mmCIF file of C-alpha atoms in Angstrom:
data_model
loop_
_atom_site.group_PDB
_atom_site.id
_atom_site.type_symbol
_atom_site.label_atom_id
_atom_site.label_comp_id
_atom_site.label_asym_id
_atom_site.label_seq_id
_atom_site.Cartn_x
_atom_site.Cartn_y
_atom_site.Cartn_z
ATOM 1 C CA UNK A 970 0.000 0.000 0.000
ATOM 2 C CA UNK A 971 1.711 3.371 -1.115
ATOM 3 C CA UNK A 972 1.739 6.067 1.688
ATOM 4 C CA UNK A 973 1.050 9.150 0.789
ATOM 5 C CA UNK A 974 2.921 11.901 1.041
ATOM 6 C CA UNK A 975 3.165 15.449 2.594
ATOM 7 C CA UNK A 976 4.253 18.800 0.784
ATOM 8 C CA UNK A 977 7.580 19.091 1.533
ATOM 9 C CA UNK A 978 8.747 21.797 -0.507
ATOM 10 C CA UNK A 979 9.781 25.184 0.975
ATOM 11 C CA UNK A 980 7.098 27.631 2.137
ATOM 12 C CA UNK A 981 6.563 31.019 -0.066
ATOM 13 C CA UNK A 982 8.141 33.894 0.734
ATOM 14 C CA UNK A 983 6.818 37.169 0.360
ATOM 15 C CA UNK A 984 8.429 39.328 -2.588
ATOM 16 C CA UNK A 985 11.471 41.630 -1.558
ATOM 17 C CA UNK A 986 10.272 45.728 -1.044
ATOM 18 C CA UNK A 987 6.767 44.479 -1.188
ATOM 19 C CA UNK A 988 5.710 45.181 2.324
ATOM 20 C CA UNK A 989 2.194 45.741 1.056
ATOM 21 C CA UNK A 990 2.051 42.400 0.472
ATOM 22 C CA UNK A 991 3.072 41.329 4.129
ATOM 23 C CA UNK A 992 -0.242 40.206 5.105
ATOM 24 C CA UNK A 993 -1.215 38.384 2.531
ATOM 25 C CA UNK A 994 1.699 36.471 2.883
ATOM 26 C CA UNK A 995 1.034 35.264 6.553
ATOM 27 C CA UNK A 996 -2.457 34.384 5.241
ATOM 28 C CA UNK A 997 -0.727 32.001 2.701
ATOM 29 C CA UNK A 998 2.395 30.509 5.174
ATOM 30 C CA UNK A 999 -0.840 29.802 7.809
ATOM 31 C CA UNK A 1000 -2.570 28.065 5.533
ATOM 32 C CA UNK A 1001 0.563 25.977 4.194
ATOM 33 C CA UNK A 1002 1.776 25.466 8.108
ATOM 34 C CA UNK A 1003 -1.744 24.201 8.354
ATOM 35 C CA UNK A 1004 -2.152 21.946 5.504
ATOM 36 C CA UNK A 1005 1.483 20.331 6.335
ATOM 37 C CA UNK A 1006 0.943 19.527 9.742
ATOM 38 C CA UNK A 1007 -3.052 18.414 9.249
ATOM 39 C CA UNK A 1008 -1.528 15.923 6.307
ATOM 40 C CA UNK A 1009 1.282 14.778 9.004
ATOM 41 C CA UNK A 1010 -1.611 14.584 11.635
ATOM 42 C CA UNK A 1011 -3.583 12.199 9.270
ATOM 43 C CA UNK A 1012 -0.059 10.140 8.549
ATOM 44 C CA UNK A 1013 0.256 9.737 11.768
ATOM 45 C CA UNK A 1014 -3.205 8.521 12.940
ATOM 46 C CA UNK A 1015 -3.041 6.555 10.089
ATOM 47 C CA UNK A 1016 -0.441 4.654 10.705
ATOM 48 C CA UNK A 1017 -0.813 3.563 13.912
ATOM 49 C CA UNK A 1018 -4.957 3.739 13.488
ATOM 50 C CA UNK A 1019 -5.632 0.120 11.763
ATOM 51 C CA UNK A 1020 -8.563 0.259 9.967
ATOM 52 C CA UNK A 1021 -10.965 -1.993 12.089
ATOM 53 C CA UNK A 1022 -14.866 -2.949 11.584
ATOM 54 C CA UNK A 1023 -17.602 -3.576 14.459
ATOM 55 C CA UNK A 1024 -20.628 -4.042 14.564
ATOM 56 C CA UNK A 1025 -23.124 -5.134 17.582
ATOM 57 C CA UNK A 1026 -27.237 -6.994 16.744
ATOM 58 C CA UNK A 1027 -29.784 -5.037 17.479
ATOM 59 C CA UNK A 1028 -32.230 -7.716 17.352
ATOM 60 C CA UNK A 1029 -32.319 -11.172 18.186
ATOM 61 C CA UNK A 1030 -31.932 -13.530 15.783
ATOM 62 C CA UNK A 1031 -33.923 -16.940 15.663
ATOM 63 C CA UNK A 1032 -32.676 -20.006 14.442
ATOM 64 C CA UNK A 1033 -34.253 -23.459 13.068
ATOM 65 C CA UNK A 1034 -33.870 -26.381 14.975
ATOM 66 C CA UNK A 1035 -30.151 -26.911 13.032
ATOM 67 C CA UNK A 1036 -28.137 -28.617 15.780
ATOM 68 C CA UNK A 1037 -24.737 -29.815 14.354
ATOM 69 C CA UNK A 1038 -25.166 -27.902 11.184
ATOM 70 C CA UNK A 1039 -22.931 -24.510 10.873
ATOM 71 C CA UNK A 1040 -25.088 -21.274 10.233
ATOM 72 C CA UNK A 1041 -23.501 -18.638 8.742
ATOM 73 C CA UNK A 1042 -24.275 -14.752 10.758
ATOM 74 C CA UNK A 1043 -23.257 -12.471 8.320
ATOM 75 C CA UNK A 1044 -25.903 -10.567 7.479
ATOM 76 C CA UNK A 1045 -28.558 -12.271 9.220
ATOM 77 C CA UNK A 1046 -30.680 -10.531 12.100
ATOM 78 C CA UNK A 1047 -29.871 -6.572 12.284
ATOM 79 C CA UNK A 1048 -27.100 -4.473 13.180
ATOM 80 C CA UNK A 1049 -25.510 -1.363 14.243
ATOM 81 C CA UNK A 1050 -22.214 -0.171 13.198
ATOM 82 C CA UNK A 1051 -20.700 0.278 16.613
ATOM 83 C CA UNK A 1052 -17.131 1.697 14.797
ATOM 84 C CA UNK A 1053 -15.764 2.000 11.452
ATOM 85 C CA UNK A 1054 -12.616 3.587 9.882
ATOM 86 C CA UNK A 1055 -12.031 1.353 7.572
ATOM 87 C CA UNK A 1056 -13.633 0.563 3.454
ATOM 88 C CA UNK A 1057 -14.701 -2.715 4.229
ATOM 89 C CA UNK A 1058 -16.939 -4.259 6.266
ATOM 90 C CA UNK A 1059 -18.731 -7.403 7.760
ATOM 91 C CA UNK A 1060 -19.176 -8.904 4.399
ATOM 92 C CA UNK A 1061 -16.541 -7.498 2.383
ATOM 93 C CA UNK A 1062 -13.465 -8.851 0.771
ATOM 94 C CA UNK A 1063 -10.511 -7.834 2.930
ATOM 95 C CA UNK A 1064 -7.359 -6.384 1.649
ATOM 96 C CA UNK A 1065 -4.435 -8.753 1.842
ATOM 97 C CA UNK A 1066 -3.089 -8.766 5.326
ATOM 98 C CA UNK A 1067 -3.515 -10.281 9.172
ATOM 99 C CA UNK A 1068 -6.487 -8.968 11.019
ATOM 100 C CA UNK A 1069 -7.963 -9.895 14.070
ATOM 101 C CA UNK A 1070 -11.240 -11.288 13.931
ATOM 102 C CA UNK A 1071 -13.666 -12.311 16.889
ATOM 103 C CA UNK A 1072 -17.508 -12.566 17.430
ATOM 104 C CA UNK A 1073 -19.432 -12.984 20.364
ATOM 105 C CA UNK A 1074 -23.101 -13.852 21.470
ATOM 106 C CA UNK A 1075 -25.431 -15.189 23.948
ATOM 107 C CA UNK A 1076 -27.413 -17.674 22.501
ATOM 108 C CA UNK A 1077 -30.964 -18.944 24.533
ATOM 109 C CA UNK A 1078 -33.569 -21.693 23.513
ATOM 110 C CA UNK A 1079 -36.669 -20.329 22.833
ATOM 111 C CA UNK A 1080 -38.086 -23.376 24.393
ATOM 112 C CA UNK A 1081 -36.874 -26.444 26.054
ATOM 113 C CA UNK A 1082 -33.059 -26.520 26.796
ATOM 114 C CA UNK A 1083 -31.493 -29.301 26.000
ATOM 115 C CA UNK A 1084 -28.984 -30.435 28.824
ATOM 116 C CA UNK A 1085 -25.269 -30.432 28.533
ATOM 117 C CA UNK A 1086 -25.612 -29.518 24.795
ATOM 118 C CA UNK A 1087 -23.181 -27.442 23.133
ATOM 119 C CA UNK A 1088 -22.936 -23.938 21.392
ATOM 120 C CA UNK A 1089 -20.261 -23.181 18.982
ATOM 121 C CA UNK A 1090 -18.807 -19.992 17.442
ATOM 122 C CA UNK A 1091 -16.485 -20.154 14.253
ATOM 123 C CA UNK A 1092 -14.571 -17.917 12.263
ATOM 124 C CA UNK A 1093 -13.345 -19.181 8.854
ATOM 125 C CA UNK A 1094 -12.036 -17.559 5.730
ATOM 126 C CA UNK A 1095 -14.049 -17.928 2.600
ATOM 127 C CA UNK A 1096 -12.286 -17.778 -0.815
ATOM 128 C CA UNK A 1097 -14.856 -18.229 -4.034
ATOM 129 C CA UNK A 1098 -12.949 -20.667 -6.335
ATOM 130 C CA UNK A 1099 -14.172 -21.355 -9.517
ATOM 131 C CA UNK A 1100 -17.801 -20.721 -8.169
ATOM 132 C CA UNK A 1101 -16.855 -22.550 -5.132
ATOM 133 C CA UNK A 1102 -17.186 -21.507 -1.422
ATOM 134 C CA UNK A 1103 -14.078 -22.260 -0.614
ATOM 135 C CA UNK A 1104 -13.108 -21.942 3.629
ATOM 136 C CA UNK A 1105 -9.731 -22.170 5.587
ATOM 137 C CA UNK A 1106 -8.501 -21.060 8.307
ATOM 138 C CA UNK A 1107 -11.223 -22.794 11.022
ATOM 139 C CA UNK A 1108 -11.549 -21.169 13.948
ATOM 140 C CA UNK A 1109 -14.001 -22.320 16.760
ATOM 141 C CA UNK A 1110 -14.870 -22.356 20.252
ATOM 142 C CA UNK A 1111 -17.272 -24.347 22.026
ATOM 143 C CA UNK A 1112 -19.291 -23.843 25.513
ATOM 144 C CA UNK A 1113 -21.717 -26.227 27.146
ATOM 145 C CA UNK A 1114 -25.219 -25.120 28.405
ATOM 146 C CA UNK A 1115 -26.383 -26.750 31.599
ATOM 147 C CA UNK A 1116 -30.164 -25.805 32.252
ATOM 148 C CA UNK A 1117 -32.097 -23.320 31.144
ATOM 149 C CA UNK A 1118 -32.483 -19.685 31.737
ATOM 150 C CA UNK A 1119 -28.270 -18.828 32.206
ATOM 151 C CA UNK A 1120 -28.053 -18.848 28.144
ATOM 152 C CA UNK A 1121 -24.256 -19.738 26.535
ATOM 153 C CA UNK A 1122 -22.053 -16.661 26.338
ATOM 154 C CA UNK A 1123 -19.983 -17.869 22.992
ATOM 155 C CA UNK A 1124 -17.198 -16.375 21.966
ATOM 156 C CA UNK A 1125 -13.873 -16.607 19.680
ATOM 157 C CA UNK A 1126 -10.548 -14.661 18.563
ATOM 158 C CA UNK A 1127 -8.601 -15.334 16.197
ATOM 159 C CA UNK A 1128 -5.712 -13.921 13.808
ATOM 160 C CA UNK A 1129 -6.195 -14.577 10.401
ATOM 161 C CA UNK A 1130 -4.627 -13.557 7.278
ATOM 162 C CA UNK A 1131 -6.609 -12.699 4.108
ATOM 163 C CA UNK A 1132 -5.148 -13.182 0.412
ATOM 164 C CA UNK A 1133 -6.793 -9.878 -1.024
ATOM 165 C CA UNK A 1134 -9.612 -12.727 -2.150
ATOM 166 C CA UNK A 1135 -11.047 -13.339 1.226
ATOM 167 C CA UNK A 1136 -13.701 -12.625 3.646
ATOM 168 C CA UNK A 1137 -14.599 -14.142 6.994
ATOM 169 C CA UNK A 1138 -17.714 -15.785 7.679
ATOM 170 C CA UNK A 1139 -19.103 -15.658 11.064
ATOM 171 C CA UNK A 1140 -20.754 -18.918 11.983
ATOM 172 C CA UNK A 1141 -22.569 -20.904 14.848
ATOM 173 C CA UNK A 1142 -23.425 -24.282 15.316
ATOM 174 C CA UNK A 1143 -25.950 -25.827 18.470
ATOM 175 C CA UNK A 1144 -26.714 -29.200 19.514
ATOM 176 C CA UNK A 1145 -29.929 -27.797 21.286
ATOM 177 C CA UNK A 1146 -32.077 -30.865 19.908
ATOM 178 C CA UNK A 1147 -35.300 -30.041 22.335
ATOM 179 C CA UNK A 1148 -35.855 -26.632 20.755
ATOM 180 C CA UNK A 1149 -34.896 -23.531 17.993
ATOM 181 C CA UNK A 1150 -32.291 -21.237 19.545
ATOM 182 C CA UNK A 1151 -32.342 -17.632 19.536
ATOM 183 C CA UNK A 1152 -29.017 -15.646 19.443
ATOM 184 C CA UNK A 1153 -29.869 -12.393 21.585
ATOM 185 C CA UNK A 1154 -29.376 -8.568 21.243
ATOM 186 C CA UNK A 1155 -25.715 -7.325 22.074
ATOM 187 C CA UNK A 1156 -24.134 -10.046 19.736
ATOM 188 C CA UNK A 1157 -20.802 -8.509 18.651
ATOM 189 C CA UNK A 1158 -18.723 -9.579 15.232
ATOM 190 C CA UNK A 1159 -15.252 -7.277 14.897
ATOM 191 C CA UNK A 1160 -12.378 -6.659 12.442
ATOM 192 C CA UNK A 1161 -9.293 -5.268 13.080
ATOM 193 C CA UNK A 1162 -6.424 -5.159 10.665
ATOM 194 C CA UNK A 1163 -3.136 -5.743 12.052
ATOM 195 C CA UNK A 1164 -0.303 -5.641 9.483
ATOM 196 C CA UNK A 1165 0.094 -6.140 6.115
ATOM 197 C CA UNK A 1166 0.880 -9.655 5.406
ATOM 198 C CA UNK A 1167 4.698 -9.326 4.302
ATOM 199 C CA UNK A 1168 7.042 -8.009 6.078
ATOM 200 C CA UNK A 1169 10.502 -6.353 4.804
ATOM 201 C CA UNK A 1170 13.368 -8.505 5.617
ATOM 202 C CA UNK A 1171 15.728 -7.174 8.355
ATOM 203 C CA UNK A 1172 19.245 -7.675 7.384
ATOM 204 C CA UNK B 1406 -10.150 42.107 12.730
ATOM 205 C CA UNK B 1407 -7.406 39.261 12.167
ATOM 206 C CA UNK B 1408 -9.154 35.824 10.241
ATOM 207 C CA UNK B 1409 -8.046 32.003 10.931
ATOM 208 C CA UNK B 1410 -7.507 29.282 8.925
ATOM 209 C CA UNK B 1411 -10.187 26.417 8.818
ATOM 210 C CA UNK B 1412 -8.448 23.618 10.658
ATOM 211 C CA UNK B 1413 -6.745 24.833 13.553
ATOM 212 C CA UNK B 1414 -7.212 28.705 13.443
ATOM 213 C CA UNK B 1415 -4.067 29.670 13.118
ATOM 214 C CA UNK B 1416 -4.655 33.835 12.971
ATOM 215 C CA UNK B 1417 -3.493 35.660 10.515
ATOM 216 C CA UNK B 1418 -4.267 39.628 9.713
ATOM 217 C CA UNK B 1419 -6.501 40.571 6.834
ATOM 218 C CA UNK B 1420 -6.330 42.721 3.513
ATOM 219 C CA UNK B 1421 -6.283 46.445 4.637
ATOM 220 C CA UNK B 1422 -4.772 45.965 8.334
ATOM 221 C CA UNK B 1423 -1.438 46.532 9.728
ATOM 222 C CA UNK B 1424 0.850 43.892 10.153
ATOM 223 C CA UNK B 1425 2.725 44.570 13.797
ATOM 224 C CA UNK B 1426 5.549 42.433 15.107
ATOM 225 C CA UNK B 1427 2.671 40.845 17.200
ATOM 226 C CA UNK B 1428 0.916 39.170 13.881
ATOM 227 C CA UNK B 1429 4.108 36.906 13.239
ATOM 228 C CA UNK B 1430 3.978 36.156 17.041
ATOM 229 C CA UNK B 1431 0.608 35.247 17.079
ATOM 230 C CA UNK B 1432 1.347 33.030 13.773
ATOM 231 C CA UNK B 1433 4.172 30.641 15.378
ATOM 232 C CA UNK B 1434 2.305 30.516 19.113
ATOM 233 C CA UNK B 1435 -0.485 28.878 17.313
ATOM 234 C CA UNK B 1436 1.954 26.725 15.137
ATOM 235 C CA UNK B 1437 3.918 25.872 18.123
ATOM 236 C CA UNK B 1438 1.023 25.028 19.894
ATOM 237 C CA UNK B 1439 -0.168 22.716 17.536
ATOM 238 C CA UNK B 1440 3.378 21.132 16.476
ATOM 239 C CA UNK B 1441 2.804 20.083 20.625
ATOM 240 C CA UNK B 1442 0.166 18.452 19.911
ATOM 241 C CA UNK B 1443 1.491 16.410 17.429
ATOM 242 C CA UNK B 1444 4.483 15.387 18.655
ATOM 243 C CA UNK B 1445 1.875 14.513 22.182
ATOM 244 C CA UNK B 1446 -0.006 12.150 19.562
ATOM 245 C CA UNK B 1447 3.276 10.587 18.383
ATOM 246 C CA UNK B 1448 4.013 9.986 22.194
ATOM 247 C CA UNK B 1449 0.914 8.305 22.697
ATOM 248 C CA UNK B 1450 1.095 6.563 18.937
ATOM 249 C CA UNK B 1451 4.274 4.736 20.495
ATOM 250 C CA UNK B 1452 3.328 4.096 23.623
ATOM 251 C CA UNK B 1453 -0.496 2.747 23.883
ATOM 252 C CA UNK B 1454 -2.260 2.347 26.933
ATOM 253 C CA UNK B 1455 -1.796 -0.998 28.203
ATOM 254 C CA UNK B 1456 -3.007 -1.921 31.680
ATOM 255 C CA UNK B 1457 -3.102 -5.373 33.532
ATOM 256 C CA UNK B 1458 -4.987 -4.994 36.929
ATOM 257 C CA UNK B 1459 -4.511 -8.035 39.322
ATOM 258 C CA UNK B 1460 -7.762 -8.184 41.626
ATOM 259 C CA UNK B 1461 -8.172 -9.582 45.167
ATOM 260 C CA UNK B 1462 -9.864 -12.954 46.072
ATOM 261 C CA UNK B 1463 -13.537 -12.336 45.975
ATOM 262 C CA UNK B 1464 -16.594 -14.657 46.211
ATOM 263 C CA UNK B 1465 -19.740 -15.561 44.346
ATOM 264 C CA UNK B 1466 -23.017 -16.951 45.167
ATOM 265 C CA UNK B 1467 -24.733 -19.560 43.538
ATOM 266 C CA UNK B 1468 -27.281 -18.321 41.281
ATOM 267 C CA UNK B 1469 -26.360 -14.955 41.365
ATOM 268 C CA UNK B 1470 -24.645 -12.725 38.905
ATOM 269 C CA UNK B 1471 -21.973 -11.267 41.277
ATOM 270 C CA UNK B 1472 -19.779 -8.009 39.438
ATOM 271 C CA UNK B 1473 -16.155 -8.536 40.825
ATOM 272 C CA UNK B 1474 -15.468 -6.041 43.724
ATOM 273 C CA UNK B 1475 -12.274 -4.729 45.529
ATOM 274 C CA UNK B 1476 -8.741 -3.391 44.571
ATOM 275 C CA UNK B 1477 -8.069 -3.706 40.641
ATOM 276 C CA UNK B 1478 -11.831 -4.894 40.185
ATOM 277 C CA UNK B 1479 -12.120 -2.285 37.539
ATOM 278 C CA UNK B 1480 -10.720 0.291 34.740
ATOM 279 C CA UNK B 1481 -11.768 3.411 33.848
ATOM 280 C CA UNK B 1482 -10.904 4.541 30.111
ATOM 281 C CA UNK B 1483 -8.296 7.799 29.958
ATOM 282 C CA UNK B 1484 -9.323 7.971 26.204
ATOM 283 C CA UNK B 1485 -11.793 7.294 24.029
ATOM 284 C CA UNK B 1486 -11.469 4.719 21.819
ATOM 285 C CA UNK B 1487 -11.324 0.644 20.876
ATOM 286 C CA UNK B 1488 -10.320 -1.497 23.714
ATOM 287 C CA UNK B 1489 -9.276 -4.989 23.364
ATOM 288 C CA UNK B 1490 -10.248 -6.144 26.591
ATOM 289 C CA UNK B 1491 -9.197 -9.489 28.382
ATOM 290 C CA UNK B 1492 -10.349 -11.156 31.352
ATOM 291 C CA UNK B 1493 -8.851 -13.988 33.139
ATOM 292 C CA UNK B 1494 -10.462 -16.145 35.874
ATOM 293 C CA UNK B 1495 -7.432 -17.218 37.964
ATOM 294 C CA UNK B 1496 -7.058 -18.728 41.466
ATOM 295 C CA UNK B 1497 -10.600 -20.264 42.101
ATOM 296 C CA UNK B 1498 -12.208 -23.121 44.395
ATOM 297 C CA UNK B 1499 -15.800 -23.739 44.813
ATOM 298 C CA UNK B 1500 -17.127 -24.300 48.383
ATOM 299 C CA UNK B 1501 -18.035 -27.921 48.151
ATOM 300 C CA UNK B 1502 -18.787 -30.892 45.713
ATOM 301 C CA UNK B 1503 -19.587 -29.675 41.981
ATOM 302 C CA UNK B 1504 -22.679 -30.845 40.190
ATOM 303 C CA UNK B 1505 -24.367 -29.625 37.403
ATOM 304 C CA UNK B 1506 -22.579 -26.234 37.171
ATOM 305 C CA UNK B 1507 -21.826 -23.960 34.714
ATOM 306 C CA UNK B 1508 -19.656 -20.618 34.862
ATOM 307 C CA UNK B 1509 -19.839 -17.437 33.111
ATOM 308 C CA UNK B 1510 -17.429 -14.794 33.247
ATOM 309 C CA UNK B 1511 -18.296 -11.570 31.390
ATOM 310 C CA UNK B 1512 -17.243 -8.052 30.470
ATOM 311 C CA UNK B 1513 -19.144 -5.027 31.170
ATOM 312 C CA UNK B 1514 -18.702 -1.271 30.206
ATOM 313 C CA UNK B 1515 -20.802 1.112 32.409
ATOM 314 C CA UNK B 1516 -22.301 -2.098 33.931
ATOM 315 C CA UNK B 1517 -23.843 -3.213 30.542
ATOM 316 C CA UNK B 1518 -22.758 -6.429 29.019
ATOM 317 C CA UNK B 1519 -20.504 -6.394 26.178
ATOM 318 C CA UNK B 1520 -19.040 -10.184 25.862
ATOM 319 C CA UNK B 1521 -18.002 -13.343 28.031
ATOM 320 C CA UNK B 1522 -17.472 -16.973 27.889
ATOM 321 C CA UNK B 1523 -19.471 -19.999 29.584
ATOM 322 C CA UNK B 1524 -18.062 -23.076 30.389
ATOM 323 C CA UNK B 1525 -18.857 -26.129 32.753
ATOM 324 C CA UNK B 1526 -16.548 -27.036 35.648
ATOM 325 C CA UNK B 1527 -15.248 -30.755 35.803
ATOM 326 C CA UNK B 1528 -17.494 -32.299 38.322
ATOM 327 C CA UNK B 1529 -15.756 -32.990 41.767
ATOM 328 C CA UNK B 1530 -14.841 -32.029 45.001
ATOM 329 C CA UNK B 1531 -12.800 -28.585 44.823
ATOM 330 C CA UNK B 1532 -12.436 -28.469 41.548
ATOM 331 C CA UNK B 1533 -10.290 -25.658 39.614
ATOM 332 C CA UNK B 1534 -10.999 -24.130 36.498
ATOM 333 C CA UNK B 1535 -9.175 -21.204 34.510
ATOM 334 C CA UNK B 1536 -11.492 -19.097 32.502
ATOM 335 C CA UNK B 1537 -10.147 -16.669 29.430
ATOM 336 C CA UNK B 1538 -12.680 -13.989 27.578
ATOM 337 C CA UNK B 1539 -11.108 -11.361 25.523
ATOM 338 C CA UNK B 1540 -12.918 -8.882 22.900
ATOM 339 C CA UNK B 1541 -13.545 -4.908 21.948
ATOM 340 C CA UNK B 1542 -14.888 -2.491 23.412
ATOM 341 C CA UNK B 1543 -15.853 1.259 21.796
ATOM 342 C CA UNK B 1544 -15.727 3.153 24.671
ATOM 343 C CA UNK B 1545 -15.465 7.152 25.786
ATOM 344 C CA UNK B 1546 -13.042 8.568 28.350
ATOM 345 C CA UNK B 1547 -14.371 7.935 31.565
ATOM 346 C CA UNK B 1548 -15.863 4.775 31.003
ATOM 347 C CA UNK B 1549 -15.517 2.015 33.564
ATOM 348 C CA UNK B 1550 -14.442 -1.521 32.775
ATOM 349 C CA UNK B 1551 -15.596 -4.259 35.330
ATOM 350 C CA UNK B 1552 -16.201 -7.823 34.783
ATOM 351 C CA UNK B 1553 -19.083 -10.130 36.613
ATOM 352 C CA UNK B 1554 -18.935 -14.229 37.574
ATOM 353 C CA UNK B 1555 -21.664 -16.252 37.690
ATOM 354 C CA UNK B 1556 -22.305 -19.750 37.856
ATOM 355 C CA UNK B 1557 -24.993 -22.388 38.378
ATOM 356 C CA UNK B 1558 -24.149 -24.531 41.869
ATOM 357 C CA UNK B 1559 -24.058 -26.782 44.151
ATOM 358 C CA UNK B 1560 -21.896 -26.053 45.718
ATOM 359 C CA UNK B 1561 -22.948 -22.467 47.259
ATOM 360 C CA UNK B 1562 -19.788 -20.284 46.643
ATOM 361 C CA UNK B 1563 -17.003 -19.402 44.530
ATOM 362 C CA UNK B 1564 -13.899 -18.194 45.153
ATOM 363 C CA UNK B 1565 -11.786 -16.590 42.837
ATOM 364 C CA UNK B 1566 -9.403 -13.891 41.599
ATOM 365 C CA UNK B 1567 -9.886 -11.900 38.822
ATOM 366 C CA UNK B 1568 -7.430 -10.291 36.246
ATOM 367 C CA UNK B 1569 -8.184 -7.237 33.620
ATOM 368 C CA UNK B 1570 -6.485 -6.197 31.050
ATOM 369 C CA UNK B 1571 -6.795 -3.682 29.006
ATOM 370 C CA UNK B 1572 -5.243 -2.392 25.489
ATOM 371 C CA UNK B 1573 -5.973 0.838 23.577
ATOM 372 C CA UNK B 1574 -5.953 -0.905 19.692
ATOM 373 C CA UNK B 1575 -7.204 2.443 17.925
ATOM 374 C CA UNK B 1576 -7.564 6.353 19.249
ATOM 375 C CA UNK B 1577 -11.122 8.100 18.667
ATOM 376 C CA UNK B 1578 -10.142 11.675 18.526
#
């Protein structure tokens, strides 16, 4: 990624025996001071800024009865951006680099609880080859719901890396056989670019 | 009547006025002011808040969502921004035999939920567990950071200790 860069030529200086044209010369070297420094402030914030992605459900989302069968959350239920400075988002390619990716919910049956059956959050990177949903990089982690009414806070991290081609999918998977499961309000999926993905060799 | 530039009003005199010694002076204090700033940001750009608070032993109740109290319980934000906030569940015995339990620690900003992790104990007599949740927060200066244990008994209490830690990942200006 090219950075851009700030003027760094010399500042104008007012033409000799032209006093008259004093002020309108500190008019002109604020402005230049000013557009310097604001393009060094943005550098700056920029480079130590990653661009990052999160959003948090503002509704709950239901669920068939799908135990052991992975259900993709992008774009289901609705959302709230809770922070963007970055171009992409929850279901956009990411630029080639690592990020680090993480989702979070609390997932309830929205009838009978079946004991000592699991919930499961994933992460995993899907590449479209060839017409082909094609995911690596499996991330997943698993808690176990014990009776009714506590609900499974699920959550995972991971760092992934993304081939310019990629985008994560947000999944969950239940094994809440006695009833549908509802994933509640306040579910969180985030994005937050690291690095890019090479890194210049130190000699 | 001197004007300012758009961004950070640096003043400069208008068409028509006289220029004194005191319009250059007035020029570079606001430049020099501002070149503070930046170099304050480039501080802070190098060296991001990161804070890891040990707590105290505390104890939970069975059945009852219990927010962790006592030195280092908490953390309250010195800047806005995103937060990659990790809790650890460290140093805990339960009060009797375990059956049928599950534990829940969670993250909470202002005392409103923003992630956690469940798990189930192994079953037994004083059993020990170590419990991890880590994820973002968007929060504002002044914001506090607490976390809360619960779990599902027998037995009837939990002890445990409690570490936070905090990591400023991106400044909101």
């Amino acid at each position: 990624m090219t950075q851009p860069q700030c003027p760094q030529t010399d500042l104008t200086c007012p033409d000799p025996n032209n006093y008259a044209a004093i002020a309108k010369q500190l008019h002109e070297t604020a402005l230049e001071v000013e557009n310097r420094l604001f393009c060094l402030e943005q550098l700056l914030r920029g480079a130590v800024n990653m661009p990052a992605f999160i959003e948090t459900s503002t509704s709950a989302a239901g669920t068939a009865v799908s135990f052991d069968t992975p259900t993709p959350l992008n774009g289901t239920g609705a959302a709230a951006t809770t922070f963007q400075n970055s171009t992409f988002g929850i279901n956009s390619l990411l630029p080639e680099g690592v990020y680090h990716v993480g989702q979070y919910f609390n997932a309830t049956p929205t009838g009978a609880a079946t004991i000592n059956s699991y919930r499961s959050a994933y992460i995993e990177m899907r590449e479209v080859i060839s017409g082909v949903n094609t995911d690596t990089q499996h991330w997943d982690q698993e808690s176990w719901e014990t009776a009714t009414g506590n609900g499974g806070d699920t959550i995972v991290t991971a760092v992934v890396r993304s081939n310019g081609r990629q985008r994560p999918i947000f999944s969950w998977q239940h094994g809440n056989v006695a009833s549908t499961m509802q994933i509640n309000i306040g579910a969180v999926r985030w994005i937050i670019r690291i690095s890019d993905s090479s890194t210049l060799r130190v000699v | 009547m001197p004007a300012s530039t758009p961004i950070y009003g640096f003043p400069y005199p208008c068409p028509g006025e006289v220029v004194t010694a005191g319009s250059f002076s007035a020029l570079a204090n606001a430049i020099d002011t501002k070149l503070q700033d930046v170099v304050v940001d480039e501080t802070l750009a190098l060296n991001r808040y990161n804070v890891r608070l040990i707590g105290v032993s505390d104890v939970a109740n069975t059945g009852v969502a219990h927010t962790t109290a006592g030195a280092n319980s908490s953390y309250v934000l010195p800047v806005a921004g995103v937060w990659l906030v990790t809790a650890y569940l460290v140093e805990h015995t339960f009060s009797g035999a375990v059956d049928a339990t599950s534990e829940r620690i969670r993250v909470q900003q202002n005392a409103v939920t923003r992630f956690g992790s469940m798990e189930r104990p192994a079953q037994g007599t004083n059993t020990f567990m170590y419990m991890t949740t880590s994820g973002v927060i968007v929060g504002a200066a002044g914001d506090t950071i607490t976390t809360e244990v619960f779990f599902s008994g027998p037995p009837a209490t939990l002890t445990y200790t409690m570490i936070l830690e905090a990591k400023l990942m991106i400044r909101i200006a």
